[in-house]
Coordinates of C-alpha atoms and ligand atoms in Angstrom, one line a residue:
X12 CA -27.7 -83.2 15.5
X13 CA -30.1 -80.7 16.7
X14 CA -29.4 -77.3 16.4
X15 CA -29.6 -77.0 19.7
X16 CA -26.8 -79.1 20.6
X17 CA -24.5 -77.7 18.2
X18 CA -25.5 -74.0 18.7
X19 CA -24.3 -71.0 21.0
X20 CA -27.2 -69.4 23.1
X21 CA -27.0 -65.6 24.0
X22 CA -29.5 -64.3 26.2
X23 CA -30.3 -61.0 26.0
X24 CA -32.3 -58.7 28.7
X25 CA -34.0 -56.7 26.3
X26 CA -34.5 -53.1 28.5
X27 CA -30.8 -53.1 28.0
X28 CA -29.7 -54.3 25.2
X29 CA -30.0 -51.4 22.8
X30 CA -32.1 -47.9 23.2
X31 CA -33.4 -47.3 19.1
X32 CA -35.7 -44.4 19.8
X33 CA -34.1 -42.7 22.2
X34 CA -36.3 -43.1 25.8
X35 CA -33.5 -44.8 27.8
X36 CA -35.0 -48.2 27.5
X37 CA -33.7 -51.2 25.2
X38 CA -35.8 -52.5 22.4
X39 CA -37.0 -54.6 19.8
X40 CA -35.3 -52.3 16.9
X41 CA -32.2 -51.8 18.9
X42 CA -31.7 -55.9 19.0
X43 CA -32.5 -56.0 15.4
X44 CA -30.4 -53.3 14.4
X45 CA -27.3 -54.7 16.7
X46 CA -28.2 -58.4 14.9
X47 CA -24.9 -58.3 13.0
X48 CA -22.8 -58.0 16.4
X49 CA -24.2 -61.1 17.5
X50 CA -23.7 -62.9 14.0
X51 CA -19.7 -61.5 13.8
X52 CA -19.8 -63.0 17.6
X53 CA -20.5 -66.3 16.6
X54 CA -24.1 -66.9 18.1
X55 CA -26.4 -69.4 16.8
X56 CA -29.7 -68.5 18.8
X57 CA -31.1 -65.6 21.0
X58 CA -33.2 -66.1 24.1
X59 CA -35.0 -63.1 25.2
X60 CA -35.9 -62.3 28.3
X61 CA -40.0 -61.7 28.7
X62 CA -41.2 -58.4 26.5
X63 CA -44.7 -58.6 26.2
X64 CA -47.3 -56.4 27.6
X65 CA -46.6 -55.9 31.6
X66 CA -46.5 -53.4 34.7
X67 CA -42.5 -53.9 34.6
X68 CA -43.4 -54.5 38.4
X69 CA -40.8 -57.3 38.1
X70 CA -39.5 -56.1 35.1
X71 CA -41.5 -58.2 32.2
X72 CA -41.3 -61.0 34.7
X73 CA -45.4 -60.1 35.4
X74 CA -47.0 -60.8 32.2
X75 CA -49.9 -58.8 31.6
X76 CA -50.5 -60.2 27.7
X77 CA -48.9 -63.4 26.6
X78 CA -49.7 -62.9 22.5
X79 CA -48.6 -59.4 22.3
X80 CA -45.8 -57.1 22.7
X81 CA -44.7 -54.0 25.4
X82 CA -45.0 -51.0 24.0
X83 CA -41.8 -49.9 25.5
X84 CA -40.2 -52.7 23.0
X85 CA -41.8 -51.8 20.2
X86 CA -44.8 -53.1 18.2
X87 CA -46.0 -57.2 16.7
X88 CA -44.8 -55.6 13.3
X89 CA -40.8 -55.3 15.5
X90 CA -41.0 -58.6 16.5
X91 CA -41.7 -60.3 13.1
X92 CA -39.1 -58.1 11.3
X93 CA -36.7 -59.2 14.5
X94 CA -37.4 -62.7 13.8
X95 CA -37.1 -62.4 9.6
X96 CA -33.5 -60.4 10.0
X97 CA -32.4 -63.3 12.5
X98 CA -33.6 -66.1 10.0
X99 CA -31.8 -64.2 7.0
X100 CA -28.4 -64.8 9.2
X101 CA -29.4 -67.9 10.5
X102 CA -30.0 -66.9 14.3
X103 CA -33.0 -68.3 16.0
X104 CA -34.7 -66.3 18.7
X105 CA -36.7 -68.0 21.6
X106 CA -38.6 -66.4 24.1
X107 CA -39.5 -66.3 27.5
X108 CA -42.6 -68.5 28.9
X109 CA -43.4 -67.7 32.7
X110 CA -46.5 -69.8 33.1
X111 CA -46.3 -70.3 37.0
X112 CA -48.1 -66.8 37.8
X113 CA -49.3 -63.4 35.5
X114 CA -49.5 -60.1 36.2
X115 CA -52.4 -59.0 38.8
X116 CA -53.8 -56.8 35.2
X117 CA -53.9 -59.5 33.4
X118 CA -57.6 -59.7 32.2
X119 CA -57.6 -63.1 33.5
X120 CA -57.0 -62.3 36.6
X121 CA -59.2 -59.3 37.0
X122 CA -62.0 -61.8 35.8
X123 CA -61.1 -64.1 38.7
X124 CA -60.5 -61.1 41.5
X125 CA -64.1 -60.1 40.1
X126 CA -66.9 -62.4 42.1
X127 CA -66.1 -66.1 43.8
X128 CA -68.3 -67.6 41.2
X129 CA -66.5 -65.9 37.9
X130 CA -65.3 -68.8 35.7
X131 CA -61.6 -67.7 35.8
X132 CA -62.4 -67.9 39.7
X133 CA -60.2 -71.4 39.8
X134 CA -57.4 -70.0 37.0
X135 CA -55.8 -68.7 40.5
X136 CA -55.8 -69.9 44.1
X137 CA -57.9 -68.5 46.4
X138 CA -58.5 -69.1 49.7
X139 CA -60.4 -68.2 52.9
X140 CA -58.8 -66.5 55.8
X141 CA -57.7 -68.3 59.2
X142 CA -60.3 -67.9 61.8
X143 CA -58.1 -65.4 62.8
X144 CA -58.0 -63.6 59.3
X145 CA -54.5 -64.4 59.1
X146 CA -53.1 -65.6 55.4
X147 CA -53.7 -69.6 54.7
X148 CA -50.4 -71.2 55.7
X149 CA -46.9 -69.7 56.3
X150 CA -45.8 -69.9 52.7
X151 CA -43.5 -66.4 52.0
X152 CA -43.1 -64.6 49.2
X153 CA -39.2 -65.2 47.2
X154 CA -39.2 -61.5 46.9
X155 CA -40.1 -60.9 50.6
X156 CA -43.3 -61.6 53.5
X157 CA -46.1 -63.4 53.0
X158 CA -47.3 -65.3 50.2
X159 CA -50.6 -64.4 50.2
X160 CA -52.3 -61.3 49.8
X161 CA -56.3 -60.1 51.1
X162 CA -58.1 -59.1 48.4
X163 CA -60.9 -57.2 49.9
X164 CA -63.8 -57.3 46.9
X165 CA -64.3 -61.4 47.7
X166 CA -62.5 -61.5 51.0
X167 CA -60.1 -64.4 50.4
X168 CA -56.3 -64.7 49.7
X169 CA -54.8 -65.0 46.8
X170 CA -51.1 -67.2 46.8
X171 CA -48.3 -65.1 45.0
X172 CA -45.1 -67.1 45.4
X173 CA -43.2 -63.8 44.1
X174 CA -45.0 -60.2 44.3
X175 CA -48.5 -59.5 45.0
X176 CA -48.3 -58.2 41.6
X177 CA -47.5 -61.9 40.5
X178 CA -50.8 -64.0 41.1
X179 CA -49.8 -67.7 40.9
X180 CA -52.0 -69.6 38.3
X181 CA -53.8 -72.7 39.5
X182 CA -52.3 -75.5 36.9
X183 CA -54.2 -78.7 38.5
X184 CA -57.1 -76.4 36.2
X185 CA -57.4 -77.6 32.5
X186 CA -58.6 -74.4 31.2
X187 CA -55.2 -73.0 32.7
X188 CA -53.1 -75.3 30.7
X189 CA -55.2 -74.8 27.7
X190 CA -54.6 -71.3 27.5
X191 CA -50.8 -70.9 27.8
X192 CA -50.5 -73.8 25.5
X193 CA -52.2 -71.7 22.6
X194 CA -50.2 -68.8 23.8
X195 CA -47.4 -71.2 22.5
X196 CA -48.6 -71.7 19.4
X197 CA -49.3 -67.8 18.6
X198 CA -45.5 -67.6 18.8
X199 CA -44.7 -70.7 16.8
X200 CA -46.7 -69.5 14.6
X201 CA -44.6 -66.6 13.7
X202 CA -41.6 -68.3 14.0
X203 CA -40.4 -68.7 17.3
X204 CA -37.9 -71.6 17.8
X205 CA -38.5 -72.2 21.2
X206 CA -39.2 -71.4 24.9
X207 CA -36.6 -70.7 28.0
X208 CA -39.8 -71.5 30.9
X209 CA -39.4 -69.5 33.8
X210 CA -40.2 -71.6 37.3
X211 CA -41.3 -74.6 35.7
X212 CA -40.6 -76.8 38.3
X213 CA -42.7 -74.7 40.3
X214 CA -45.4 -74.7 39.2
X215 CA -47.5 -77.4 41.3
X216 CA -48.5 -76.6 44.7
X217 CA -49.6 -79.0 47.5
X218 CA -53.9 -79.0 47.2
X219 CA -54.2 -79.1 50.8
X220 CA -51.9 -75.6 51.3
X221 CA -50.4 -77.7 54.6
X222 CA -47.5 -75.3 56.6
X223 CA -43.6 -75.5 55.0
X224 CA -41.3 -77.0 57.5
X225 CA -39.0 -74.6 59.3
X226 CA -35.4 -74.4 57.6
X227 CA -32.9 -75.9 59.7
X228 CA -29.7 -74.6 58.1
X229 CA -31.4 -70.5 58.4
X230 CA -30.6 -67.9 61.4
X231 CA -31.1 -64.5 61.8
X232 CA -29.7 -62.5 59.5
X233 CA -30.1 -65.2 56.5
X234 CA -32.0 -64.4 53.4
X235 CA -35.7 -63.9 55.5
X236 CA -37.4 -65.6 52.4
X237 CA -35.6 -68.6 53.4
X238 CA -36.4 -69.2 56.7
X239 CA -39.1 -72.1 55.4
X240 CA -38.3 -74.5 53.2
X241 CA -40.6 -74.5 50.3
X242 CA -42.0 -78.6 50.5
X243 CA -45.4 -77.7 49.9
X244 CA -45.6 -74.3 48.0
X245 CA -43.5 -75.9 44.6
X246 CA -42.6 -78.8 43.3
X247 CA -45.2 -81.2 44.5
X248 CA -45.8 -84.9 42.9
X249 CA -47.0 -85.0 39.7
X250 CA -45.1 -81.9 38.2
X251 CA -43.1 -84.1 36.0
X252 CA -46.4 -84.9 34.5
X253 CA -47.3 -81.6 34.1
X254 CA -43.8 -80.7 32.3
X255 CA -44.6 -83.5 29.9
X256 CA -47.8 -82.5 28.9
X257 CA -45.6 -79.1 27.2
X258 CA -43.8 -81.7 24.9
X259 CA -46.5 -82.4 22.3
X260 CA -46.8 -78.9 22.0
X261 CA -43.4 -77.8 20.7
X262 CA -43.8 -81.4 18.8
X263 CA -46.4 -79.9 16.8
X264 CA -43.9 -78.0 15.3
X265 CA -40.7 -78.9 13.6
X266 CA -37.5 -78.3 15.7
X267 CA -38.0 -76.4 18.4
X268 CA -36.3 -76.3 22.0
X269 CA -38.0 -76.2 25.9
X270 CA -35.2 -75.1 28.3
X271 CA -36.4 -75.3 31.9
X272 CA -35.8 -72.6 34.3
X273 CA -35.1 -75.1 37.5
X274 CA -34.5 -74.4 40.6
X275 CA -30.7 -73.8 41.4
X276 CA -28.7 -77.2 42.6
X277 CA -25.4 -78.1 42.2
X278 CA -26.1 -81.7 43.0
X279 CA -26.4 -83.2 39.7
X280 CA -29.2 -85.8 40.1
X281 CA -31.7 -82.7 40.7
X282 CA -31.1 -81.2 37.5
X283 CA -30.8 -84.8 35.3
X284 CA -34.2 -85.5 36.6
X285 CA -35.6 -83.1 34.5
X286 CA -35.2 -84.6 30.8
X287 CA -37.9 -87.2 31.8
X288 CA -37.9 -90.2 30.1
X289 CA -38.3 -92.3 26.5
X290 CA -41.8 -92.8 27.2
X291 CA -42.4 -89.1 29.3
X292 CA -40.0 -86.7 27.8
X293 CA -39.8 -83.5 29.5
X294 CA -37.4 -80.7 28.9
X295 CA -34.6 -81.1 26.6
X296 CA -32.5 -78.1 28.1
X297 CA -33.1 -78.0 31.7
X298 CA -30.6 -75.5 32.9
X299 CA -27.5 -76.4 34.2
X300 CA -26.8 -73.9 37.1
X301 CA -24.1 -75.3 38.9
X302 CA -21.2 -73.5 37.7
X303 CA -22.9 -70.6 38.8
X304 CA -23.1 -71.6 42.3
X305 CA -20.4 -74.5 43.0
X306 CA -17.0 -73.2 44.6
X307 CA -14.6 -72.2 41.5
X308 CA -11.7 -75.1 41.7
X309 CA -10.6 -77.6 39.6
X310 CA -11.6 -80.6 41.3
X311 CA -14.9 -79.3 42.7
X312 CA -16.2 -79.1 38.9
X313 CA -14.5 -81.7 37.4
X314 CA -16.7 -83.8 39.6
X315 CA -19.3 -82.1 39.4
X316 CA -19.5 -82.6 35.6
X317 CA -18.0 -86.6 34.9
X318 CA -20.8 -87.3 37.6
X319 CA -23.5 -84.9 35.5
X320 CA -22.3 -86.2 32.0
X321 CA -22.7 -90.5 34.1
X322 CA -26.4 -89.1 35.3
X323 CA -27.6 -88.0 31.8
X324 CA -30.6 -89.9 30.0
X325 CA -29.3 -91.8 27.0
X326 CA -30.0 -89.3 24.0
X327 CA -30.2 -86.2 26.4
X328 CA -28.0 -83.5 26.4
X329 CA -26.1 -80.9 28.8
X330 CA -25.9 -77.4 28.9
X331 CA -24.1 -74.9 31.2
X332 CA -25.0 -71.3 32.2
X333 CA -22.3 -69.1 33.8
X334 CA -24.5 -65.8 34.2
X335 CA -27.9 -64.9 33.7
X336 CA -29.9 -61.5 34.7
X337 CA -30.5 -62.6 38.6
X338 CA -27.3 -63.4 39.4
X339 CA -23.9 -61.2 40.0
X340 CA -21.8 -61.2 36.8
X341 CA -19.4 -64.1 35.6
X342 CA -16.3 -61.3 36.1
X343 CA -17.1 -59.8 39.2
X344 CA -17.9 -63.0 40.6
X345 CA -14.5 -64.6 39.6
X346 CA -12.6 -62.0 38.8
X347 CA -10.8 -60.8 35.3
X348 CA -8.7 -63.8 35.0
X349 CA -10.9 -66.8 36.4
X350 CA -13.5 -65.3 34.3
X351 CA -11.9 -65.9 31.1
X352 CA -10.7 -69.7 32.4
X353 CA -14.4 -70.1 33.0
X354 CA -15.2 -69.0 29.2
X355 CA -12.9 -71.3 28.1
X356 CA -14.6 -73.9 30.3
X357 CA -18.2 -73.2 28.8
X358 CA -17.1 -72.8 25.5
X359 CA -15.0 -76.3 25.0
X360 CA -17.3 -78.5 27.6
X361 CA -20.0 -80.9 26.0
X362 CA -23.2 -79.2 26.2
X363 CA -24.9 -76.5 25.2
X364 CA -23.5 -73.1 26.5
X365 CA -25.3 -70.1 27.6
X366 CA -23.9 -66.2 27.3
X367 CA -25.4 -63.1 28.9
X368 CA -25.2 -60.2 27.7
X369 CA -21.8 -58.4 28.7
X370 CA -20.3 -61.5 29.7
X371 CA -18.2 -61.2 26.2
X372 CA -17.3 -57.8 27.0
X373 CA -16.0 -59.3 30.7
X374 CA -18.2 -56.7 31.9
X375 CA -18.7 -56.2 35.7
X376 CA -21.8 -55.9 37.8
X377 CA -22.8 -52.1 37.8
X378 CA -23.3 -49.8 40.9
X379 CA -27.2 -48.8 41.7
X380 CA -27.3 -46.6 44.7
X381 CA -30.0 -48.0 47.1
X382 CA -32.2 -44.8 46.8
X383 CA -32.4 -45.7 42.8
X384 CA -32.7 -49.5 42.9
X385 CA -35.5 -50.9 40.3
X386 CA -35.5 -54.5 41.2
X387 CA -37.9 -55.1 43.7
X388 CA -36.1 -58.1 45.7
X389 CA -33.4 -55.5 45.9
X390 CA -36.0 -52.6 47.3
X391 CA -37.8 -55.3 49.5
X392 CA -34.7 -57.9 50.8
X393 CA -31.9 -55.7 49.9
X394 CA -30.8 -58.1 47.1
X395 CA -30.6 -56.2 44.1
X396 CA -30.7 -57.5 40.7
X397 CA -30.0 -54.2 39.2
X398 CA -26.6 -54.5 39.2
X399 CA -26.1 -57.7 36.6
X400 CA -28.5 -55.6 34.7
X401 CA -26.9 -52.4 33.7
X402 CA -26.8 -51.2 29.7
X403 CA -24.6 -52.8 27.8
X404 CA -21.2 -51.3 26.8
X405 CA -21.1 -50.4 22.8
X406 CA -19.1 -47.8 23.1
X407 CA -16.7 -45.8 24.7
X408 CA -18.8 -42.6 24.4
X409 CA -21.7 -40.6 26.2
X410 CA -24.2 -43.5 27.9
X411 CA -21.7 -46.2 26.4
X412 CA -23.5 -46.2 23.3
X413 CA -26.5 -47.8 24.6
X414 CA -28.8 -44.6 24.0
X415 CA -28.9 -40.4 24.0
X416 CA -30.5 -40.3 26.6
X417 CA -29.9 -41.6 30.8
X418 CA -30.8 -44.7 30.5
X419 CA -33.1 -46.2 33.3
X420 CA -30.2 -48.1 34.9
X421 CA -26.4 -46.4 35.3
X422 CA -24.1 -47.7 32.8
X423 CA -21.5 -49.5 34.8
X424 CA -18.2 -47.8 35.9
X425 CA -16.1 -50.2 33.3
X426 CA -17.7 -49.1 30.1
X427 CA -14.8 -46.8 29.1
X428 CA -12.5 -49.6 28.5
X429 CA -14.8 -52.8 28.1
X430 CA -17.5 -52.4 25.2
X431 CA -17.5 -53.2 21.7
X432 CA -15.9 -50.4 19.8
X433 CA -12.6 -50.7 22.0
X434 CA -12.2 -54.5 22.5
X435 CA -13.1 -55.1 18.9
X436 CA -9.5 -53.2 18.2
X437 CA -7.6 -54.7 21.1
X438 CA -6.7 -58.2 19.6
X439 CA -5.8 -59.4 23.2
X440 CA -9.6 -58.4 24.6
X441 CA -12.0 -60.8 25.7
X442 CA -14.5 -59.9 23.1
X443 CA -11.7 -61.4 20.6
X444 CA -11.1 -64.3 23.2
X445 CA -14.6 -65.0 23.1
X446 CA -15.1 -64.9 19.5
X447 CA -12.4 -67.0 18.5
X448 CA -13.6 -69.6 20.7
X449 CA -17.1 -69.3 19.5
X450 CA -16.0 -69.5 16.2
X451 CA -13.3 -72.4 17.3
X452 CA -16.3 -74.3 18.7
X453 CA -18.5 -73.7 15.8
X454 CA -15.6 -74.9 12.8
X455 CA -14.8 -78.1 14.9
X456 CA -16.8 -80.6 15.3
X457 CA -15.0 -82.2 18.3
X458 CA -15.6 -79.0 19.9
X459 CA -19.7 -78.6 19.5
X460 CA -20.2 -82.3 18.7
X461 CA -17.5 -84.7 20.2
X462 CA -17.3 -87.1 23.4
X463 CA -15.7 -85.6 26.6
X464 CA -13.3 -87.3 28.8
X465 CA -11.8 -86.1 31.8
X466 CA -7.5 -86.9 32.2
X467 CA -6.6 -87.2 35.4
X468 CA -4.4 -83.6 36.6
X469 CA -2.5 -82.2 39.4
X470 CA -4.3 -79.4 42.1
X471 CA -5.6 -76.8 40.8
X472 CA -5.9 -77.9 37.1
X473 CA -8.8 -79.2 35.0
X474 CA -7.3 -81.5 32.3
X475 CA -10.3 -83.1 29.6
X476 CA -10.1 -84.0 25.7
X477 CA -12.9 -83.0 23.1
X478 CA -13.2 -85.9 20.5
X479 CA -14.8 -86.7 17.5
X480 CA -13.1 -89.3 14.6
X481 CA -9.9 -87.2 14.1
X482 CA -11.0 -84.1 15.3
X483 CA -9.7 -83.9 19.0
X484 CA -8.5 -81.3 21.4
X485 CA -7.1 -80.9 24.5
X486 CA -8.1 -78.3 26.9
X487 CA -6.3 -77.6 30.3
X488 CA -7.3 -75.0 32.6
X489 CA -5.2 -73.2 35.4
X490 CA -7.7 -72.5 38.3
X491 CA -5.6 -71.0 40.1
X492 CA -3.0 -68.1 40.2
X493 CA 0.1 -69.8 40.2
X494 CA 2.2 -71.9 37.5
X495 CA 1.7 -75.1 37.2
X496 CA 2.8 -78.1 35.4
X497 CA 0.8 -80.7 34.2
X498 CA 2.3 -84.0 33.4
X499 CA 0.1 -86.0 30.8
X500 CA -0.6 -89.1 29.6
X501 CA 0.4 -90.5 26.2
X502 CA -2.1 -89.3 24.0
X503 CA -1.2 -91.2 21.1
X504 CA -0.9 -88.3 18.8
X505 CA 1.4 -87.3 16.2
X506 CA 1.5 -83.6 16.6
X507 CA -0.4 -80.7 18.4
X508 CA -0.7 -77.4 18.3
X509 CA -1.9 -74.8 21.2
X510 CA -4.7 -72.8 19.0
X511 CA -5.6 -69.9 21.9
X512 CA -4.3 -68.8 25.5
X513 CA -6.5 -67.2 27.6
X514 CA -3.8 -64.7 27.6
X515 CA -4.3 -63.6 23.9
X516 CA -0.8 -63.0 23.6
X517 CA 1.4 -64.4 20.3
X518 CA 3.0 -66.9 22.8
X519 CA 0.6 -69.5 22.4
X520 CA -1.5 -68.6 19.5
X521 CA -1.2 -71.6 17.0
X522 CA 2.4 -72.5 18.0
X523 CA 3.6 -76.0 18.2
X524 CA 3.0 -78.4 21.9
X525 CA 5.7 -81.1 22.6
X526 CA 3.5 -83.5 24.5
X527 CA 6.3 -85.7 25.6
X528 CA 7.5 -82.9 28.4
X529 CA 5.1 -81.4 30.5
X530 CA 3.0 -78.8 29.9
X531 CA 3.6 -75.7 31.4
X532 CA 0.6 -73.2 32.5
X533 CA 0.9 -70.0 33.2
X534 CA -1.3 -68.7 36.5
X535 CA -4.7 -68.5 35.5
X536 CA -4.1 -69.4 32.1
X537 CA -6.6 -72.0 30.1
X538 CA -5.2 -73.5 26.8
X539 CA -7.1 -75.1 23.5
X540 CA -4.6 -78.0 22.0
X541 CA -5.4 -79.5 18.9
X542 CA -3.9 -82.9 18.6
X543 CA -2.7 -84.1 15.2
Ligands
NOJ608 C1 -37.0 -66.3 37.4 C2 -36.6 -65.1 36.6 O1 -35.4 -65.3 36.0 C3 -36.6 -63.9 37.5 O2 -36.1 -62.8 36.9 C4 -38.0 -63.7 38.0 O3 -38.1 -62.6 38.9 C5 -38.7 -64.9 38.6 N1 -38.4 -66.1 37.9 C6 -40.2 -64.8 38.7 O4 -40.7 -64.8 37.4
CA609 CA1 -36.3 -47.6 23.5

């Protein structure tokens, strides 16, 4: 099997991962030195987020340089050392591929500003004003107003579907494609397993630029960004094309992964429709968003993942995200207790699961006064992303560990009791809940490997096996905050043992299960049972 089936995936937001010289941003260095953490965690393969030459206008997210690296991170000579010390523990480390726009510094794109009748005039799209001089069409901006910006030199628009700092690249243009495919192979090249592609979906716009339809479902007050929806300005006809044509690429190559960056759904179909098909393969990873954004009870997701695992291609496999650096954090968004029943979900599901940074810590979303907010949706639509971004939490000292120096987000208010140093001490803290089950998941191969089947469960619970030959387990999961007791079926097994508790208390660490009562769980409590 693929690694990347069998593997654990950790993404890490490199400004704040780890400060190694002391200017109160992450870098390359810092991830290298801190490699062993990850390793002693249990993670198979790293995905950072973009560091290569850029504005930081949306915070690497506005790619200035696709074959080099920030200075801020460090140098090409960081990267490949990054990349040897991961390969010397077995770690891979992908990168981040935002194809759908660049940075407006990119040289390509100052070429194309330059004169209509550059060559990289038709890398972007441009178009003339209304008669009016009003912007093409009503497309807006995801961070906020229009999606178009007046460039005076050539007087026509330019279509940014994020900042103005964010030109969107014209991909019905050959040369375009060309281009960020060799960028590809630069990083293959030095050893780069693989690509998470930011927007990919996105990435084809309608030729004729016709007006998005009014949004039905938005009123005043509503996210203003959504007050169209986007039919014409992503996701036109022929984009599953276009995603296919990346596959012979990374097929050049030996072994390595495209994960999609999709847009978010929680209906199933949206997401399956990405893996394309025998003949047209597309992504093998497109990411799974849903537990992010479907309401957090037992039945809600149990659907939503026997009708996900029914959709998938034959050979294609799942993958589940609970966190990521846009969204609020997996414990503030489900609390302490939910948020380990939620680990416990993504780490014994089958699929591929995805960790932020922090999330293993059960740290919380940070405070950023308004005055001091970074992100740029949060300065221009008030929703910040600052606060799912904050340093990470080494240590219970000055800047928790992260640097010397104030780093250029506040270190959230938890740090004291949730980073590294502490919880790696505290054999009842969810860094040790979250390495055993890494490690669980990575010694069984029911548990990375095996078929899933869902048993049927009272309210509230979330009741499925893990199976492969003898290997099997039983997880059951307590969405809620009260006892419950789960009657279950005969299970044809001869003995069984409760390996870990949420709780992390002695209680249920590798004691016996009598499967003929019921089982009793505890409020919010999720158990791994292996069955003899
Ligand atoms: C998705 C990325 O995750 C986000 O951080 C970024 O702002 C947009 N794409 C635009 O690149
Ligand atoms: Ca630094």
């Amino acid at each position: 099997m693929s690694w990347w089936k069998t593997g654990i995936f950790y993404q890490i937001y490199p400004r704040s991962f780890m400060d190694s010289n002391d200017d109160g941003i992450g870098d390359l260095r810092g991830i290298t030195d801190r490699l062993d953490y990850l390793a002693w965690l249990g993670v198979d393969a790293i995905w950072l987020s973009p560091c290569f030459p850029s504005p930081m206008k949306d915070f690497g997210y506005d790619v200035a340089d696709y074959i080099d690296i920030h200075p801020d991170f460090g140098t090409l000579t960081d990267f490949d050392a990054l990349i040897a010390a991961a390969k010397r523990r077995d770690m891979r480390v992908i990168l981040d591929l935002v194809p759908n726009h660049t940075s407006d510094q990119h040289a390509w794109f100052i070429e194309s500003r330059s004169s209509r009748d550059n060559p990289k005039r038709d890398w972007y799209i441009w178009h003339d004003p209304k008669p009016d001089d009003s912007p093409p069409n009503n497309w807006m901006s995801y961070f906020g107003g229009p999606a178009w910006r007046f460039d005076e030199t050539t007087g026509q628009y330019y279509l940014h579907n994020f900042l103005a700092e964010q030109p969107d690249l014209n991909w019905r243009n050959p040369a375009v494609k060309a281009a960020i495919f060799d960028a590809m192979r630069f990083w293959f090249e030095r050893g780069v397993a693989g690509f998470r592609v930011d927007t990919i979906d996105r990435m084809l716009k309608d030729p004729e630029l016709r007006d998005n339809p009014p949004n039905p479902d938005w009123q005043p007050g509503d996210n203003p960004t959504e007050q169209f929806l986007r039919v014409y300005s992503e996701n036109r006809p022929g984009i599953h094309e276009l995603i296919a044509e990346f596959r012979p690429v990374f097929d050049e190559y030996k072994d390595r992964v495209i994960i999609g960056e999709i847009a978010y759904s929680m209906n199933p179909h949206d997401i399956t429709g990405f893996y394309g098909t025998d003949e047209q393969p597309e992504l093998h990873l497109p990411f799974n968003f849903a537990l992010i954004l479907l309401a957090w009870d037992a039945a809600t997701i149990r659907r939503f993942v026997d009708t996900y695992e029914s959709l998938l291609p034959p050979d294609s496999w799942p993958n589940y995200v609970l966190g990521n650096h846009d969204r609020q954090r997996l414990f503030s968004r489900l609390g302490d207790a939910q948020g380990r029943v939620a680990a416990m979900l993504l780490l014994t599901l089958r699929g591929t699961p995805f960790i932020y940074q922090g999330e293993e810590l059960g740290m919380h979303d940070g405070y950023v006064a308004r005055e001091d907010f970074q992100d740029p949706q949060g300065r221009n639509i008030g929703i910040s992303r600052d606060y799912c971004r904050t340093p990470f939490h080494w240590s219970p000292g000055e800047y928790a560990g992260f640097s010397t120096v104030k780093p250029w987000l506040p270190v959230a208010a938890d740090y004291r009791a949730r980073n590294v140093e502490t919880e790696m001490f505290d054999p009842t803290s969810t860094l040790n809940f979250y390495r055993h089950l890494m490690h669980l998941r990575r010694w069984h191969p029911a548990l990375h490997a095996g078929a899933y089947r869902a048993l049927d469960a009272i309210d509230g619970c979330y009741v499925y096996l893990r199976e492969q030959g003898g290997d099997r387990f039983l997880i059951a999961l307590n969405f809620t905050a009260a006892p419950k007791v789960v009657t279950l079926p005969s299970l044809d097994s001869a003995s069984a043992t409760s390996l870990i508790s949420t709780h992390m208390d002695e209680e249920r660490l590798d004691q016996p299960v009598n499967l003929a009562a019921p089982l009793h769980l505890r409020p919010n409590e999720g158990l791994l049972i292996r069955l003899g």
